[in-house]
């Protein structure tokens, strides 16, 4: 089945008893045991398994072309479960330009649990090779990256991981499976913050790990999910499933709007730089063109001047909302350095845009008036 059909029919199964077309939400925490002591219907207790969650997991696996998936209560819980599947003494290679929360998890939390991490420019295969150690078990990829929209060659990086007996994990939150399927390019696992495009309406937190094969590594991720219990509620699973039904249409609109806005911004005299992989002069454009079928709705721009000039533009927008996060139908603008805090290496004049699915001309007019002196 093609991806649009998988998305449009996410969780769709006619209820045999009632004929209900929309899927039910199974809120039960516990499930009946058979007279002979078995659980022939497959569910025991909702932390370890729930029908609404299973339905979402099946859709996520299908979308990414994986064998299995585990849903979590946030994207960060999903990333943490991948790290928890490693053992003390293992080494990770991670991008130096990556979602701030992932960096914080590795730096502040997992360092105390005996995981070592080398942060490097994962977009450069030579840097990745240099960072590898005999105990390297995992290479983390995030492409396009946050907030500089750097592009990593997934196929090449997965090869480096496999040559060293390590796994390659790709955070596919920004691209979504509509624009990029890392498992088809050789990655072993995909991580998602379903909070973003998959949910798609800025109203639900969630995360997922999808695995190419139902192997030992995924078994450990599944064990972490069931025993630590950072599981999403049935209602949250249902909301993500509902969001997925229009994912392909939304991604198309996000991408078209983003392309128009990136072109407008690149021609604007008050804009020093625009980071969007769809632009021909973006350093990652040729790799992105090969491994992505669309460039997505995320971009960042650098305003001429410094922090004050950037803050001033953010202060003047009317249609864009000043807020963190991304992937909703509404456009957001954010001064990234100030949300990332003191350790942030993000340029002070950078604004990150999550382009929504409004009319592109309205968004452009809003940015135009905000960029006026
Ligand atoms: C938001 C985000 C996360 C974390 O997801 P939460 O649901 O906020 O925990 C991870 N990776 C990327 C790329 C993100 O944008």
XYZ file of N, CA and C in Angstrom, residues 257 261 319 331 356-365:
42
model
N 4.265 26.039 1.280
C 4.348 27.344 1.947
C 5.795 27.675 2.316
N 8.114 30.930 1.241
C 8.620 31.843 2.265
C 10.156 31.876 2.248
N 0.568 37.329 12.486
C -0.042 36.029 12.178
C 0.752 34.890 12.797
N 1.419 28.765 12.084
C 2.828 29.117 11.969
C 3.371 29.677 13.279
N 3.172 26.941 8.962
C 1.895 26.240 9.047
C 1.250 26.071 7.684
N -0.047 25.793 7.694
C -0.742 25.528 6.429
C -1.716 26.657 6.066
N -1.434 27.868 6.589
C -2.232 29.032 6.202
C -1.925 29.401 4.745
N -2.481 30.507 4.273
C -2.162 30.981 2.927
C -0.765 31.606 2.935
N 0.104 31.168 2.011
C 1.501 31.618 2.008
C 1.609 33.138 1.863
N 0.727 33.738 1.043
C 0.806 35.192 0.824
C 0.545 35.948 2.123
N -0.367 35.456 2.938
C -0.633 36.097 4.232
C 0.603 36.017 5.128
N 1.244 34.868 5.128
C 2.436 34.683 5.976
C 3.566 35.597 5.497
N 3.722 35.692 4.175
C 4.777 36.539 3.608
C 4.519 38.008 3.953
N 3.258 38.430 3.819
C 2.934 39.827 4.171
C 3.253 40.107 5.639
